[in-house]
Short mmCIF file of C-alpha atoms and ligand atoms in Angstrom, two decimals:
data_model
loop_
_atom_site.label_atom_id
_atom_site.label_comp_id
_atom_site.label_asym_id
_atom_site.label_seq_id
_atom_site.Cartn_x
_atom_site.Cartn_y
_atom_site.Cartn_z
CA UNK A 1 122.02 110.50 88.70
CA UNK A 2 121.66 109.66 92.34
CA UNK A 3 118.15 110.00 93.81
CA UNK A 4 117.17 110.19 97.45
CA UNK A 5 113.66 108.85 98.07
CA UNK A 6 112.17 109.72 101.46
CA UNK A 7 109.46 107.16 102.15
CA UNK A 8 111.28 104.88 99.70
CA UNK A 9 110.16 101.70 101.45
CA UNK A 10 106.55 102.68 100.84
CA UNK A 11 104.38 101.53 98.01
CA UNK A 12 105.11 104.16 95.34
CA UNK A 13 108.64 104.89 96.62
CA UNK A 14 109.76 101.27 96.38
CA UNK A 15 108.48 100.95 92.80
CA UNK A 16 110.28 104.18 91.90
CA UNK A 17 113.51 102.92 93.50
CA UNK A 18 113.35 99.73 91.46
CA UNK A 19 112.77 101.57 88.17
CA UNK A 20 115.53 104.12 88.82
CA UNK A 21 118.00 101.30 89.56
CA UNK A 22 116.95 99.45 86.40
CA UNK A 23 117.66 102.59 84.39
CA UNK A 24 121.17 102.88 85.79
CA UNK A 25 120.66 105.51 88.49
CA UNK A 26 121.82 105.21 92.10
CA UNK A 27 119.19 105.27 94.84
CA UNK A 28 119.28 106.19 98.52
CA UNK A 29 116.21 105.48 100.63
CA UNK A 30 115.29 107.13 103.92
CA UNK A 31 112.25 105.55 105.57
CA UNK A 32 111.14 105.10 109.17
CA UNK A 33 108.91 102.13 108.24
CA UNK A 34 105.83 103.83 109.72
CA UNK A 35 103.65 102.84 106.77
CA UNK A 36 106.40 101.44 104.54
CA UNK A 37 107.86 97.99 104.93
CA UNK A 38 111.27 96.40 104.60
CA UNK A 39 109.59 93.68 102.50
CA UNK A 40 108.95 96.27 99.81
CA UNK A 41 112.70 96.71 99.24
CA UNK A 42 113.88 93.18 100.09
CA UNK A 43 114.43 92.32 96.40
CA UNK A 44 116.62 95.39 95.70
CA UNK A 45 118.65 95.44 98.90
CA UNK A 46 121.83 93.94 97.43
CA UNK A 47 121.82 95.81 94.13
CA UNK A 48 124.81 97.99 93.25
CA UNK A 49 124.09 101.68 93.71
CA UNK A 50 121.38 101.07 96.31
CA UNK A 51 121.56 102.08 99.99
CA UNK A 52 118.82 102.35 102.58
CA UNK A 53 118.58 104.14 105.92
CA UNK A 54 115.88 103.28 108.45
CA UNK A 55 115.32 106.64 110.10
CA UNK A 56 113.03 109.63 109.92
CA UNK A 57 113.44 112.83 107.94
CA UNK A 58 113.50 114.58 111.30
CA UNK A 59 117.02 113.23 111.79
CA UNK A 60 118.28 116.38 110.13
CA UNK A 61 122.03 115.66 110.16
CA UNK A 62 121.40 112.39 108.31
CA UNK A 63 118.85 114.01 105.99
CA UNK A 64 121.30 116.79 105.13
CA UNK A 65 124.06 114.31 104.37
CA UNK A 66 121.82 112.19 102.12
CA UNK A 67 120.58 115.28 100.27
CA UNK A 68 124.18 116.40 99.74
CA UNK A 69 124.98 113.05 98.16
CA UNK A 70 121.98 113.22 95.79
CA UNK A 71 121.11 115.03 92.57
CA UNK A 72 117.36 114.82 93.07
CA UNK A 73 115.12 114.27 96.10
CA UNK A 74 111.73 112.57 95.86
CA UNK A 75 109.93 113.55 99.05
CA UNK A 76 107.36 110.77 99.54
CA UNK A 77 107.58 110.30 103.31
CA UNK A 78 104.11 111.18 104.61
CA UNK A 79 101.09 109.98 106.51
CA UNK A 80 98.75 108.43 103.93
CA UNK A 81 95.51 106.43 103.87
CA UNK A 82 92.15 107.91 104.83
CA UNK A 83 91.74 105.55 107.76
CA UNK A 84 95.13 106.46 109.24
CA UNK A 85 94.43 110.15 108.77
CA UNK A 86 91.06 110.04 110.48
CA UNK A 87 92.42 108.00 113.38
CA UNK A 88 95.69 109.93 113.82
CA UNK A 89 95.19 113.56 112.79
CA UNK A 90 98.00 114.99 114.99
CA UNK A 91 100.52 112.58 113.53
CA UNK A 92 99.22 113.32 110.01
CA UNK A 93 99.55 117.08 110.25
CA UNK A 94 102.91 117.05 112.03
CA UNK A 95 104.45 114.47 109.70
CA UNK A 96 103.23 116.04 106.50
CA UNK A 97 103.98 119.64 107.33
CA UNK A 98 107.20 119.36 109.33
CA UNK A 99 108.70 116.64 107.13
CA UNK A 100 108.34 118.78 104.01
CA UNK A 101 109.70 121.85 105.83
CA UNK A 102 112.97 120.12 106.72
CA UNK A 103 113.42 118.49 103.32
CA UNK A 104 112.97 121.80 101.50
CA UNK A 105 115.20 123.64 103.97
CA UNK A 106 118.11 121.25 103.47
CA UNK A 107 117.61 120.83 99.70
CA UNK A 108 117.70 124.61 99.41
CA UNK A 109 121.24 124.80 100.79
CA UNK A 110 122.62 123.08 97.68
CA UNK A 111 119.65 123.87 95.38
CA UNK A 112 118.87 120.19 94.79
CA UNK A 113 115.75 119.42 92.76
CA UNK A 114 112.87 118.27 95.00
CA UNK A 115 109.88 116.34 93.66
CA UNK A 116 107.13 116.77 96.25
CA UNK A 117 104.39 114.13 96.43
CA UNK A 118 101.00 115.73 96.73
CA UNK A 119 97.58 114.25 96.21
CA UNK A 120 94.31 114.58 94.33
CA UNK A 121 92.77 114.84 97.79
CA UNK A 122 93.71 118.55 97.68
CA UNK A 123 90.82 119.16 95.23
CA UNK A 124 88.60 118.31 98.20
CA UNK A 125 84.85 118.43 97.65
CA UNK A 126 85.03 120.27 94.35
CA UNK A 127 82.44 119.17 91.77
CA UNK A 128 84.43 120.67 88.95
CA UNK A 129 85.44 117.30 87.46
CA UNK A 130 87.85 116.60 85.78
CA UNK A 131 90.25 118.42 88.09
CA UNK A 132 92.77 120.76 86.49
CA UNK A 133 95.88 121.89 88.31
CA UNK A 134 94.57 125.46 88.43
CA UNK A 135 91.09 124.48 89.71
CA UNK A 136 89.89 125.79 93.07
CA UNK A 137 90.48 123.57 96.09
CA UNK A 138 87.27 123.07 98.11
CA UNK A 139 87.94 121.99 101.68
CA UNK A 140 85.46 120.75 104.25
CA UNK A 141 85.23 122.11 107.81
CA UNK A 142 88.11 121.63 110.26
CA UNK A 143 86.29 119.35 112.74
CA UNK A 144 86.17 116.74 109.97
CA UNK A 145 89.64 115.29 110.20
CA UNK A 146 89.74 113.87 106.72
CA UNK A 147 90.42 117.38 105.40
CA UNK A 148 93.54 117.69 107.55
CA UNK A 149 95.30 115.52 105.01
CA UNK A 150 94.32 117.72 102.05
CA UNK A 151 95.23 120.87 103.98
CA UNK A 152 98.60 119.48 105.11
CA UNK A 153 99.46 118.60 101.53
CA UNK A 154 98.20 121.97 100.27
CA UNK A 155 100.59 123.65 102.75
CA UNK A 156 103.39 121.45 101.40
CA UNK A 157 102.55 122.69 97.91
CA UNK A 158 102.46 126.33 99.01
CA UNK A 159 105.80 125.97 100.76
CA UNK A 160 107.49 124.23 97.83
CA UNK A 161 106.20 126.86 95.40
CA UNK A 162 107.33 129.60 97.79
CA UNK A 163 110.86 128.14 97.84
CA UNK A 164 110.85 128.17 94.05
CA UNK A 165 109.54 131.71 93.80
CA UNK A 166 111.59 133.30 96.54
CA UNK A 167 114.78 131.23 96.67
CA UNK A 168 114.95 129.57 93.25
CA UNK A 169 114.95 126.08 94.70
CA UNK A 170 113.89 123.81 91.80
CA UNK A 171 110.73 121.92 92.81
CA UNK A 172 108.14 119.81 90.99
CA UNK A 173 104.80 119.07 92.68
CA UNK A 174 103.00 115.94 91.59
CA UNK A 175 99.38 115.22 92.51
CA UNK A 176 98.78 111.48 92.57
CA UNK A 177 95.30 110.12 91.83
CA UNK A 178 94.49 106.79 93.54
CA UNK A 179 97.70 105.00 92.64
CA UNK A 180 97.43 101.22 92.97
CA UNK A 181 99.27 98.02 92.09
CA UNK A 182 101.22 95.16 93.63
CA UNK A 183 102.69 95.79 97.13
CA UNK A 184 99.99 98.26 98.21
CA UNK A 185 98.44 97.09 101.47
CA UNK A 186 94.87 97.65 102.57
CA UNK A 187 96.08 98.36 106.08
CA UNK A 188 95.27 102.04 105.99
CA UNK A 189 91.98 101.79 104.15
CA UNK A 190 92.91 101.72 100.45
CA UNK A 191 90.01 100.24 98.56
CA UNK A 192 91.50 97.91 95.92
CA UNK A 193 93.77 95.83 98.19
CA UNK A 194 90.92 95.57 100.69
CA UNK A 195 88.36 94.40 98.12
CA UNK A 196 90.83 91.94 96.58
CA UNK A 197 91.70 90.42 99.93
CA UNK A 198 88.02 90.15 100.88
CA UNK A 199 87.06 88.61 97.52
CA UNK A 200 89.82 85.99 97.73
CA UNK A 201 88.92 85.13 101.33
CA UNK A 202 85.22 84.83 100.43
CA UNK A 203 84.44 87.55 103.00
CA UNK A 204 81.82 90.25 102.35
CA UNK A 205 83.21 93.08 100.21
CA UNK A 206 82.68 96.23 102.26
CA UNK A 207 81.47 99.15 100.12
CA UNK A 208 81.39 102.34 102.18
CA UNK A 209 78.46 104.73 101.67
CA UNK A 210 76.06 103.93 98.82
CA UNK A 211 78.81 102.91 96.38
CA UNK A 212 77.91 105.57 93.79
CA UNK A 213 81.10 107.53 94.56
CA UNK A 214 83.71 107.05 91.86
CA UNK A 215 87.46 107.06 91.45
CA UNK A 216 89.94 106.72 88.56
CA UNK A 217 92.75 104.31 89.46
CA UNK A 218 96.29 104.55 88.11
CA UNK A 219 98.79 101.70 87.91
CA UNK A 220 101.93 102.50 89.89
CA UNK A 221 104.09 101.69 86.82
CA UNK A 222 102.42 104.53 84.90
CA UNK A 223 103.07 106.88 87.81
CA UNK A 224 106.72 105.86 88.14
CA UNK A 225 107.30 106.19 84.38
CA UNK A 226 105.97 109.75 84.55
CA UNK A 227 108.15 110.59 87.57
CA UNK A 228 111.35 109.43 85.89
CA UNK A 229 110.59 111.56 82.82
CA UNK A 230 109.53 114.59 84.88
CA UNK A 231 112.73 114.64 86.93
CA UNK A 232 114.61 115.23 83.67
CA UNK A 233 112.18 117.83 82.28
CA UNK A 234 113.23 121.44 82.93
CA UNK A 235 109.73 122.65 81.96
CA UNK A 236 108.29 120.77 84.95
CA UNK A 237 110.19 122.92 87.45
CA UNK A 238 107.97 125.21 89.50
CA UNK A 239 104.86 123.37 88.26
CA UNK A 240 102.00 121.45 89.87
CA UNK A 241 101.20 118.36 87.78
CA UNK A 242 98.38 115.79 87.95
CA UNK A 243 99.43 112.16 87.42
CA UNK A 244 96.55 109.75 86.99
CA UNK A 245 94.22 107.87 84.72
CA UNK A 246 90.83 109.03 83.45
CA UNK A 247 89.02 105.65 83.48
CA UNK A 248 86.35 106.31 86.10
CA UNK A 249 84.54 103.58 88.02
CA UNK A 250 81.97 103.64 90.83
CA UNK A 251 82.92 101.78 93.99
CA UNK A 252 79.98 99.38 93.58
CA UNK A 253 81.09 98.56 90.01
CA UNK A 254 84.64 98.12 91.30
CA UNK A 255 83.46 95.62 93.93
CA UNK A 256 81.43 93.71 91.33
CA UNK A 257 84.33 93.57 88.88
CA UNK A 258 86.79 92.36 91.51
CA UNK A 259 84.34 89.67 92.57
CA UNK A 260 84.00 88.52 88.94
CA UNK A 261 87.73 88.51 88.21
CA UNK A 262 88.46 86.68 91.47
CA UNK A 263 85.73 84.16 90.71
CA UNK A 264 84.54 84.82 94.24
CA UNK A 265 81.23 84.21 95.98
CA UNK A 266 81.64 87.13 98.36
CA UNK A 267 78.56 89.21 99.02
CA UNK A 268 78.69 93.00 98.73
CA UNK A 269 78.01 94.66 102.05
CA UNK A 270 77.18 98.38 102.28
CA UNK A 271 78.70 100.02 105.37
CA UNK A 272 77.63 103.56 106.36
CA UNK A 273 80.48 106.09 106.38
CA UNK A 274 79.89 106.83 110.07
CA UNK A 275 80.69 103.24 110.86
CA UNK A 276 83.56 102.88 108.41
CA UNK A 277 85.41 106.07 109.41
CA UNK A 278 83.91 108.50 111.92
CA UNK A 279 80.64 110.26 112.59
CA UNK A 280 79.88 112.90 109.95
CA UNK A 281 82.58 111.63 107.56
CA UNK A 282 82.54 113.37 104.18
CA UNK A 283 83.65 111.53 101.05
CA UNK A 284 84.58 112.93 97.66
CA UNK A 285 81.82 111.95 95.22
CA UNK A 286 84.05 111.89 92.13
CA UNK A 287 87.74 112.26 91.50
CA UNK A 288 89.09 112.30 87.94
CA UNK A 289 92.19 114.12 86.68
CA UNK A 290 92.46 116.45 83.73
CA UNK A 291 95.68 115.22 82.12
CA UNK A 292 96.11 117.97 79.53
CA UNK A 293 99.15 119.47 81.25
CA UNK A 294 101.22 116.30 81.66
CA UNK A 295 100.27 115.08 78.18
CA UNK A 296 101.55 118.28 76.66
CA UNK A 297 104.62 118.41 78.85
CA UNK A 298 105.97 114.86 78.50
CA UNK A 299 103.51 113.02 76.21
CA UNK A 300 102.23 111.01 79.20
CA UNK A 301 99.56 108.40 78.49
CA UNK A 302 98.65 105.78 81.11
CA UNK A 303 99.13 102.30 79.64
CA UNK A 304 97.34 100.15 82.21
CA UNK A 305 93.56 99.65 82.22
CA UNK A 306 91.57 99.01 85.37
CA UNK A 307 91.33 95.29 84.52
CA UNK A 308 95.14 95.09 84.12
CA UNK A 309 95.52 96.62 87.55
CA UNK A 310 92.96 94.33 89.17
CA UNK A 311 94.42 91.17 87.61
CA UNK A 312 97.92 92.09 88.79
CA UNK A 313 96.75 92.88 92.31
CA UNK A 314 94.81 89.60 92.38
CA UNK A 315 97.96 87.71 91.32
CA UNK A 316 99.97 89.50 93.98
CA UNK A 317 97.54 88.63 96.77
CA UNK A 318 97.21 85.04 95.58
CA UNK A 319 101.01 84.66 95.65
CA UNK A 320 101.13 86.14 99.13
N1 UDP B 23 86.16 102.34 100.24
C1 UDP B 23 85.23 101.32 100.37
N2 UDP B 23 85.59 100.21 101.08
C2 UDP B 23 86.83 100.04 101.62
C3 UDP B 23 87.77 101.08 101.47
C4 UDP B 23 87.41 102.22 100.77
O1 UDP B 23 84.09 101.41 99.87
O2 UDP B 23 87.08 98.99 102.24
C5 UDP B 23 85.77 103.54 99.45
C6 UDP B 23 86.07 104.87 100.12
O3 UDP B 23 85.02 105.26 100.97
C7 UDP B 23 86.22 105.80 98.92
C8 UDP B 23 86.83 104.87 97.84
O4 UDP B 23 86.54 103.55 98.26
O5 UDP B 23 84.99 106.27 98.47
C9 UDP B 23 88.33 105.03 97.67
O6 UDP B 23 88.92 104.90 98.96
P1 UDP B 23 90.47 104.92 99.23
O7 UDP B 23 90.65 104.99 100.71
O8 UDP B 23 91.14 103.83 98.48
O9 UDP B 23 90.99 106.28 98.57
P2 UDP B 23 90.44 107.78 98.60
O10 UDP B 23 90.05 108.03 97.19
O11 UDP B 23 89.26 107.90 99.50
O12 UDP B 23 91.59 108.57 99.04
#
């Protein structure tokens, strides 16, 4: 098969590109390098069956041509990272909503399968943990810009499902839960690369809030493995599917573990949310996926523990 990956020079997209090539597929990448980086694809640039285009999905003639040449489209181009979202809400909403609109519109012309990247953020402030795909989404108020991300992705989901229902465009919606691993940068706020960099530099590790909030982190290799299987699974079409890991950790415990594994003398510094993001910032207290659906559908089981992830990210930052 030939896959088009929008946002393919990003963290998850570049890992997916590599795996697809290894498994004998062809890969086209369309990325405007807004949060992605050419470094992420440097090692695959010369491989047979690989082509990349540095442009945005809003270049519709190019987008249409690349979709025509592909059998499946992974639409990963988006504004991501809580810090980026809070600082640039206009860009976030426009990129996430309009980008998905044009991808679905052009894919629909030739009925090409579209895998739409969504996020666990859509569950919002819900306390109904673990989150199931049919759980209610609980958004915060509109003046708090963090929720613009969840809402923009929820609109993407609605639109993709509408294309499936009304026009029979095959779509699969995947909700990623805190995907991490080598090549992720801390530039837009992601916690693990930030903590690892701070621990290795001997700087204070900055825990936002009181550190009792928790997350369940998934290795990018587990996510990519699931994506490659899902794109070949007819039963996934028209479905919303969580992809994650259920090993939950509080952010304070995460900071402590990273400090131990890095053999670092960094202190742990608690930073109020108002200072870290914006006044009145609301965090999600817990975020853990219910994986029943994906287990049943494709026998998915994440293989990487939190320690595996942390050791690999430490190695990556040390090598850098
Ligand atoms: N966080 C933190 N210090 C940092 C970056 C993030 O304590 O330097 C916290 C953040 O407030 C959140 C958790 O770590 O509670 C995960 O943040 P991230 O931005 O990685 O992902 P999120 O789950 O919020 O989308």
